[in-house]
Structures are given as structure tokens and as C-alpha cells.
Coordinates of C-alpha atoms and ligand atoms in Angstrom, one line a residue:
X1 CA 48.6 45.2 18.9
X2 CA 48.2 42.0 16.9
X3 CA 46.0 38.9 16.8
X4 CA 44.9 36.1 14.6
X5 CA 41.4 34.7 14.2
X6 CA 40.0 31.7 12.4
X7 CA 36.4 32.0 11.0
X8 CA 34.6 29.4 9.0
X9 CA 32.7 29.8 5.8
X10 CA 28.9 29.4 5.9
X11 CA 26.3 28.6 3.4
X12 CA 22.8 29.9 3.5
X13 CA 19.8 27.6 3.4
X14 CA 17.4 30.5 3.2
X15 CA 19.3 33.0 1.1
X16 CA 20.3 36.6 1.4
X17 CA 19.9 38.4 -1.9
X18 CA 19.4 42.2 -2.1
X19 CA 20.2 45.2 0.0
X20 CA 17.9 47.7 1.6
X21 CA 20.8 50.1 2.2
X22 CA 24.0 49.9 0.2
X23 CA 26.2 52.2 2.4
X24 CA 25.5 50.3 5.6
X25 CA 25.2 47.0 3.8
X26 CA 21.8 46.3 5.2
X27 CA 20.1 43.2 3.8
X28 CA 16.6 43.3 2.1
X29 CA 15.8 39.9 3.6
X30 CA 16.9 37.8 6.5
X31 CA 18.7 34.5 6.0
X32 CA 19.5 31.2 7.7
X33 CA 22.8 29.4 7.3
X34 CA 25.0 26.6 8.5
X35 CA 28.7 27.2 9.4
X36 CA 31.1 24.8 7.8
X37 CA 33.9 23.2 9.8
X38 CA 36.5 22.5 7.2
X39 CA 36.4 25.7 5.1
X40 CA 38.1 28.6 6.9
X41 CA 40.0 31.9 6.7
X42 CA 42.9 32.5 9.0
X43 CA 43.4 36.3 9.4
X44 CA 46.2 38.0 11.1
X45 CA 45.8 41.7 11.9
X46 CA 48.6 43.9 13.2
X47 CA 48.3 47.6 13.9
X48 CA 51.5 49.4 13.1
X49 CA 52.4 53.1 13.4
X50 CA 54.7 52.8 10.4
X51 CA 51.8 52.3 8.0
X52 CA 50.0 55.2 6.2
X53 CA 47.1 53.0 5.0
X54 CA 45.7 49.6 5.6
X55 CA 47.5 46.9 3.7
X56 CA 45.7 43.7 2.8
X57 CA 47.3 40.5 1.6
X58 CA 44.8 37.8 0.6
X59 CA 46.4 34.4 0.0
X60 CA 49.7 36.3 -0.5
X61 CA 48.3 38.8 -3.1
X62 CA 47.9 42.5 -2.4
X63 CA 44.2 43.5 -2.8
X64 CA 43.3 47.1 -3.8
X65 CA 39.6 46.8 -4.3
X66 CA 38.8 44.6 -1.3
X67 CA 40.8 47.0 0.9
X68 CA 38.0 49.6 0.8
X69 CA 35.6 47.3 2.6
X70 CA 38.3 46.2 5.0
X71 CA 39.1 49.7 5.8
X72 CA 35.4 50.5 6.4
X73 CA 35.2 47.7 9.0
X74 CA 38.5 48.7 10.6
X75 CA 37.5 52.3 10.8
X76 CA 34.5 51.4 13.0
X77 CA 36.8 49.4 15.3
X78 CA 39.5 52.2 15.3
X79 CA 36.9 54.7 16.3
X80 CA 35.7 52.6 19.2
X81 CA 39.3 52.1 20.3
X82 CA 40.2 55.8 19.8
X83 CA 43.1 55.1 17.5
X84 CA 44.1 56.1 14.0
X85 CA 46.7 53.3 13.6
X86 CA 46.6 51.5 10.2
X87 CA 46.8 47.7 10.0
X88 CA 48.6 45.1 8.1
X89 CA 46.1 42.2 7.3
X90 CA 47.2 38.8 6.1
X91 CA 44.4 36.5 5.3
X92 CA 44.6 33.0 3.9
X93 CA 41.7 30.6 2.9
X94 CA 42.1 26.9 2.8
X95 CA 39.5 26.7 -0.1
X96 CA 39.0 28.2 -3.5
X97 CA 38.5 32.0 -3.2
X98 CA 35.6 33.9 -4.8
X99 CA 34.1 30.9 -6.6
X100 CA 30.8 30.9 -4.8
X101 CA 32.3 29.4 -1.6
X102 CA 31.7 32.5 0.6
X103 CA 35.4 33.5 1.2
X104 CA 34.2 37.0 2.1
X105 CA 32.0 35.5 4.9
X106 CA 34.9 33.8 6.7
X107 CA 37.3 36.5 5.7
X108 CA 35.4 39.5 7.1
X109 CA 34.3 37.5 10.2
X110 CA 38.0 36.6 11.0
X111 CA 39.1 40.2 10.2
X112 CA 36.7 41.8 12.6
X113 CA 37.4 39.3 15.4
X114 CA 41.2 39.6 15.0
X115 CA 41.1 43.4 14.9
X116 CA 38.8 43.5 18.0
X117 CA 41.4 41.3 19.8
X118 CA 44.3 43.3 18.6
X119 CA 42.7 46.5 19.9
X120 CA 41.6 44.7 23.1
X121 CA 38.1 46.0 22.6
X122 CA 36.4 42.8 23.8
X123 CA 33.2 43.4 21.9
X124 CA 30.4 40.8 22.2
X125 CA 29.5 38.5 19.3
X126 CA 26.4 40.6 18.3
X127 CA 28.5 43.7 17.9
X128 CA 31.1 41.7 15.9
X129 CA 28.3 40.5 13.7
X130 CA 27.0 44.0 13.1
X131 CA 30.5 45.2 12.1
X132 CA 31.3 42.1 10.0
X133 CA 28.1 42.8 8.1
X134 CA 29.6 46.0 6.8
X135 CA 32.2 44.0 5.0
X136 CA 29.9 41.3 3.7
X137 CA 26.3 40.4 4.6
X138 CA 27.1 36.7 4.9
X139 CA 30.1 37.5 7.2
X140 CA 27.6 38.6 10.0
X141 CA 26.6 34.9 10.1
X142 CA 30.2 33.4 10.3
X143 CA 30.7 34.9 13.8
X144 CA 28.6 32.0 15.0
X145 CA 28.7 28.2 14.7
X146 CA 26.1 25.6 13.8
X147 CA 22.7 26.9 12.5
X148 CA 22.5 30.7 12.4
X149 CA 19.8 33.3 11.6
X150 CA 20.6 36.8 10.2
X151 CA 17.9 39.3 11.1
X152 CA 16.8 41.7 8.4
X153 CA 16.1 44.4 11.0
X154 CA 14.0 47.6 10.6
X155 CA 16.3 50.3 12.0
X156 CA 17.9 52.6 9.6
X157 CA 21.2 52.5 11.4
X158 CA 21.4 48.7 11.2
X159 CA 21.6 48.1 15.0
X160 CA 19.0 45.4 14.7
X161 CA 20.5 43.8 11.6
X162 CA 22.8 41.1 13.1
X163 CA 23.1 37.3 13.2
X164 CA 22.5 35.0 16.1
X165 CA 22.7 31.3 16.7
X166 CA 19.6 29.1 16.2
X167 CA 20.8 25.6 17.1
X168 CA 24.1 24.1 18.2
X169 CA 26.0 22.0 15.6
X170 CA 26.1 19.0 18.0
X171 CA 22.3 19.1 18.2
X172 CA 21.9 18.3 14.5
X173 CA 25.2 17.2 13.1
X174 CA 24.5 17.5 9.4
X175 CA 27.2 17.1 6.8
X176 CA 28.0 19.1 3.6
X177 CA 29.7 17.9 0.4
X178 CA 30.9 20.6 -1.9
X179 CA 31.1 19.7 -5.5
X180 CA 33.7 21.9 -7.3
X181 CA 32.6 22.3 -10.9
X182 CA 34.9 25.2 -11.9
X183 CA 38.0 26.9 -10.5
X184 CA 38.9 30.6 -10.7
X185 CA 37.1 33.8 -9.8
X186 CA 33.4 34.4 -10.7
X187 CA 32.6 37.1 -13.1
X188 CA 30.0 39.0 -11.1
X189 CA 30.4 39.3 -7.3
X190 CA 27.3 38.6 -5.2
X191 CA 27.3 42.2 -4.0
X192 CA 26.9 43.8 -7.5
X193 CA 24.8 40.9 -8.6
X194 CA 22.2 41.4 -6.0
X195 CA 22.2 45.2 -6.5
X196 CA 21.5 44.7 -10.2
X197 CA 18.8 42.1 -9.4
X198 CA 17.0 44.5 -7.1
X199 CA 16.9 47.2 -9.7
X200 CA 16.1 45.2 -12.9
X201 CA 14.7 41.7 -12.0
X202 CA 10.9 41.6 -12.4
X203 CA 10.9 38.8 -9.8
X204 CA 12.8 40.7 -7.1
X205 CA 9.7 42.0 -5.5
X206 CA 8.2 38.6 -5.2
X207 CA 11.5 37.3 -3.8
X208 CA 11.3 39.8 -0.9
X209 CA 7.6 39.3 -0.4
X210 CA 7.7 35.5 -0.1
X211 CA 10.8 35.4 2.0
X212 CA 9.5 35.7 5.6
X213 CA 7.5 32.5 5.2
X214 CA 10.6 30.6 4.1
X215 CA 12.5 31.8 7.1
X216 CA 9.6 30.7 9.4
X217 CA 9.5 27.3 7.7
X218 CA 13.2 26.7 7.9
X219 CA 13.4 27.8 11.5
X220 CA 10.7 25.4 12.5
X221 CA 12.3 22.6 10.5
X222 CA 15.6 23.2 12.3
X223 CA 14.1 23.3 15.7
X224 CA 12.2 20.0 14.9
X225 CA 15.2 18.4 13.1
X226 CA 12.8 17.8 10.3
X227 CA 15.1 17.0 7.3
X228 CA 12.5 16.8 4.6
X229 CA 10.9 20.1 5.4
X230 CA 14.4 21.8 5.6
X231 CA 15.2 20.2 2.3
X232 CA 12.1 21.5 0.6
X233 CA 12.3 25.1 1.9
X234 CA 16.1 25.3 1.3
X235 CA 15.9 24.1 -2.3
X236 CA 13.0 26.5 -3.0
X237 CA 14.8 29.4 -1.5
X238 CA 17.8 28.6 -3.7
X239 CA 15.7 28.3 -6.9
X240 CA 13.9 31.5 -6.1
X241 CA 17.1 33.4 -5.6
X242 CA 18.5 32.1 -8.9
X243 CA 15.1 32.8 -10.7
X244 CA 15.5 36.4 -9.6
X245 CA 19.1 36.5 -10.6
X246 CA 18.6 34.9 -14.0
X247 CA 15.8 37.4 -14.8
X248 CA 18.2 40.3 -14.0
X249 CA 19.1 42.5 -17.0
X250 CA 21.8 41.6 -18.0
X251 CA 21.1 38.1 -16.8
X252 CA 23.1 36.5 -13.9
X253 CA 23.5 32.8 -14.7
X254 CA 25.9 31.5 -12.1
X255 CA 25.5 27.8 -13.1
X256 CA 27.4 25.8 -15.6
X257 CA 26.2 22.5 -17.1
X258 CA 27.8 20.5 -14.4
X259 CA 26.1 22.5 -11.7
X260 CA 22.8 21.5 -13.2
X261 CA 23.8 17.9 -13.5
X262 CA 24.7 17.9 -9.8
X263 CA 21.3 19.4 -8.9
X264 CA 19.5 16.6 -10.8
X265 CA 21.7 14.0 -9.2
X266 CA 21.0 15.3 -5.6
X267 CA 17.3 15.5 -6.3
X268 CA 17.2 12.0 -7.8
X269 CA 18.9 10.7 -4.6
X270 CA 16.3 12.3 -2.4
X271 CA 13.5 10.8 -4.5
X272 CA 15.1 7.4 -3.7
X273 CA 14.9 8.2 0.0
X274 CA 18.5 9.4 0.6
X275 CA 18.4 12.3 3.1
X276 CA 20.2 14.9 1.0
X277 CA 19.3 18.3 -0.6
X278 CA 21.3 20.9 -2.5
X279 CA 22.0 24.5 -2.3
X280 CA 24.2 26.9 -4.4
X281 CA 25.2 30.5 -4.2
X282 CA 26.5 33.1 -6.6
X283 CA 28.9 30.7 -8.3
X284 CA 28.9 27.2 -10.0
X285 CA 29.7 25.0 -7.0
X286 CA 27.0 22.7 -5.5
X287 CA 26.7 22.1 -1.8
X288 CA 24.9 18.9 -0.9
X289 CA 23.6 18.8 2.7
X290 CA 22.9 15.4 4.2
X291 CA 22.5 13.3 7.2
X292 CA 25.7 11.4 8.4
X293 CA 24.3 8.1 7.1
X294 CA 24.2 9.4 3.5
X295 CA 27.7 10.9 3.3
X296 CA 29.5 8.1 1.5
X297 CA 26.7 7.5 -1.1
X298 CA 26.4 11.3 -1.8
X299 CA 30.1 11.6 -2.1
X300 CA 30.3 8.7 -4.6
X301 CA 27.4 10.0 -6.7
X302 CA 28.8 13.6 -7.0
X303 CA 32.4 12.4 -7.6
X304 CA 31.1 10.3 -10.5
X305 CA 29.5 13.2 -12.4
X306 CA 31.6 14.1 -15.4
X307 CA 33.1 17.6 -14.9
X308 CA 33.0 17.5 -11.1
X309 CA 36.7 18.4 -10.3
X310 CA 36.7 17.6 -6.6
X311 CA 34.3 17.0 -3.7
X312 CA 35.1 18.5 -0.4
X313 CA 33.5 17.1 2.8
X314 CA 32.7 18.9 6.0
X315 CA 30.6 18.8 9.1
X316 CA 29.2 21.9 10.8
X317 CA 31.7 24.2 12.4
X318 CA 32.0 26.5 15.4
X319 CA 32.0 30.3 15.5
X320 CA 35.0 32.5 15.1
X321 CA 38.0 31.7 17.3
X322 CA 41.0 33.7 18.4
X323 CA 44.2 31.6 17.9
Ligands
LIG401 O1 27.9 38.2 1.7 P1 27.8 38.5 0.3 O2 27.6 40.0 0.1 O3 28.9 37.9 -0.5 O4 26.5 37.8 -0.3 C1 26.2 36.4 -0.2 C2 25.0 36.1 -1.1 C3 24.8 34.6 -1.2 O5 25.9 33.8 -1.0 C4 24.4 34.3 -2.7 C5 23.6 34.1 -0.4 C6 23.9 34.0 1.1 O6 23.0 34.2 1.9 O7 25.0 33.7 1.5

């Protein structure tokens, strides 16, 4: 009754920000992401009759708060398997945790896949995506590799709110450089940030209203391998999400000065014809997405910006794997 899974982190090009149902963790908007090859969580799950509650170790540290979401995901799987056994979960990330690098995405995707294997449930990827969503909205996308779309869904029970693959990673092998501009945990999690935005940001309504057109444009750009159009819609989606976040009361400003320097540098490169654009989530790190031909130049430019601590490089990754 044990298994280990590896799931990769992903970054959204068209962002998820806002929930239509907090209990079921249903998103207010759909999203489109790419799965990253070199940023992963390895999660080992072992069901054990000696345990009285689920026990979560994240990078060697016991987690009390995160455990509630872990238990919520495991409860769904336990019910399907007809067991009450509690689990020991050991999860390790090979990248900075909770600094806007979507560790919850890879972590919950790996958790659900490992627990499914440990219980021998053999659920399909769509069912795993629906269950991973309960842990973290972005985790629903990390079940799959390459380019992925998360559907907002209309059903109250969330049965149509799942991710599915859009395009294989081999079909458009983009690269991602992650500029680390700060270490340590962020102050406001994306989950509580988006909930505050939805209730206080005057721009939240416009964010939701203008979102479907961005999803359509990004999907078309991906199917056509149209870099410039994907760049335009992704950067706009990112700016719109942060506009809604910044206008939240109290404000959510996830950027530091170096984050902004990186945004300018990436946009200056693209003005010079280099195929690169940026995105950024609920943290200070910048992700630069580029064609293979531009990797070295983008790496050099980002590494040269004062305050950039490290630049990680990755291609696009596969979906969750049992190891
Ligand atoms: O999956 P969560 O609940 O951590 O939310 C992720 C939100 C963003 O990273 C800001 C955007 C996204 O779509 O990944």
C-alpha cells in the first residue's frame, strides 16, 4: 500500500485567479499552462494502519496547515477505495518552495497519483485532475505534460472542471528560464490572495469577463505555433491578473524591483526580435518563455540583471509518472 510519483511544476500562460466555489476549489476562470521538465515534486505515499491521522513531511518538515488540503484529497481516494487507512506522505521539491514556483501544483498532482497507485484504484488522468484540483487549482494541470488547458466548468459539483492536454511538448519544444529574484516563502498564498481579490478588487469583474477571449487566443496561437500571438496574450493575461491583484484591498504586490527589471529586459529583447516573453505568478520570480534558438541570449541577459540570484533552465515536461 505504497507508491511514489513524480509530477512537474507548471506555469500558466493564461492565468487562473479567483474561485467560483471555495469548498470544492472550483476556478472562476479557465487557464492554459505549460508543464516544466526540470522542476518537480517526488511524493511517496504509504497507507499504514498504525497511523491515527495523515502525516505530511514536506522537504523533511512536518506540515500542519497543508495537511488539511492533503487530507481532503486523500479522503476522496479513501472513499473510492473503501478504506479508512491514514497515510504517511513524504514530498520533496527540487526547487524553491512557495516562492511563486507552483510547488503546490506539482506536489498535489504527485500526491494524488501516488495515492491512487498505492490504493490500486487505477483512476484515469481526468479523474486524477479533478481530485488534484481539490488540493490546488493549478495541480489539476500538472497531471498532464506539454501544453494544458484547465476548463472552468459549469457544474456545481465540479465534474466538468478538469484539465486536459492541448499539444504535446515535442510538437512545440519551447524553453523556460526562471529568474529567481528572492528566496523564502511568499507572504500571501495564491489561494487567499485570489479570494481577497475576488471580494475587494474593482478590476476582478473585468478580469473574469475578458478571460474567455484570452483562452481562445492562446489556444489558437498554440495550435498554430504562433509565438508572437502567444507572447502577446500571455503577457496581457499576466498583467491583467496582477492589475486585479494590486487593486485588491489590502493590495497584493507580488513583485520586487528586480522582478520589474526582468520584465523590462524580456520585453526589450522581444522588441529586438528575440522570441521571448515573460510570465509571473503570485511571487517575485520571472519566467521567460522562449524558442530554443534564444535560450543562451535570454539566459545571459537575465543572469546579468543586478539582484537576479539564479537562473534555472528547463524544457517542457511530461505528465505525472509513477516511479
Ligand atoms: O493553484 P493555486 O491555488 O496555487 O493558484 C495558482 C495561481 C497562479 O499561479 C497565480 C496562476 C496559475 O494559473 O497558476
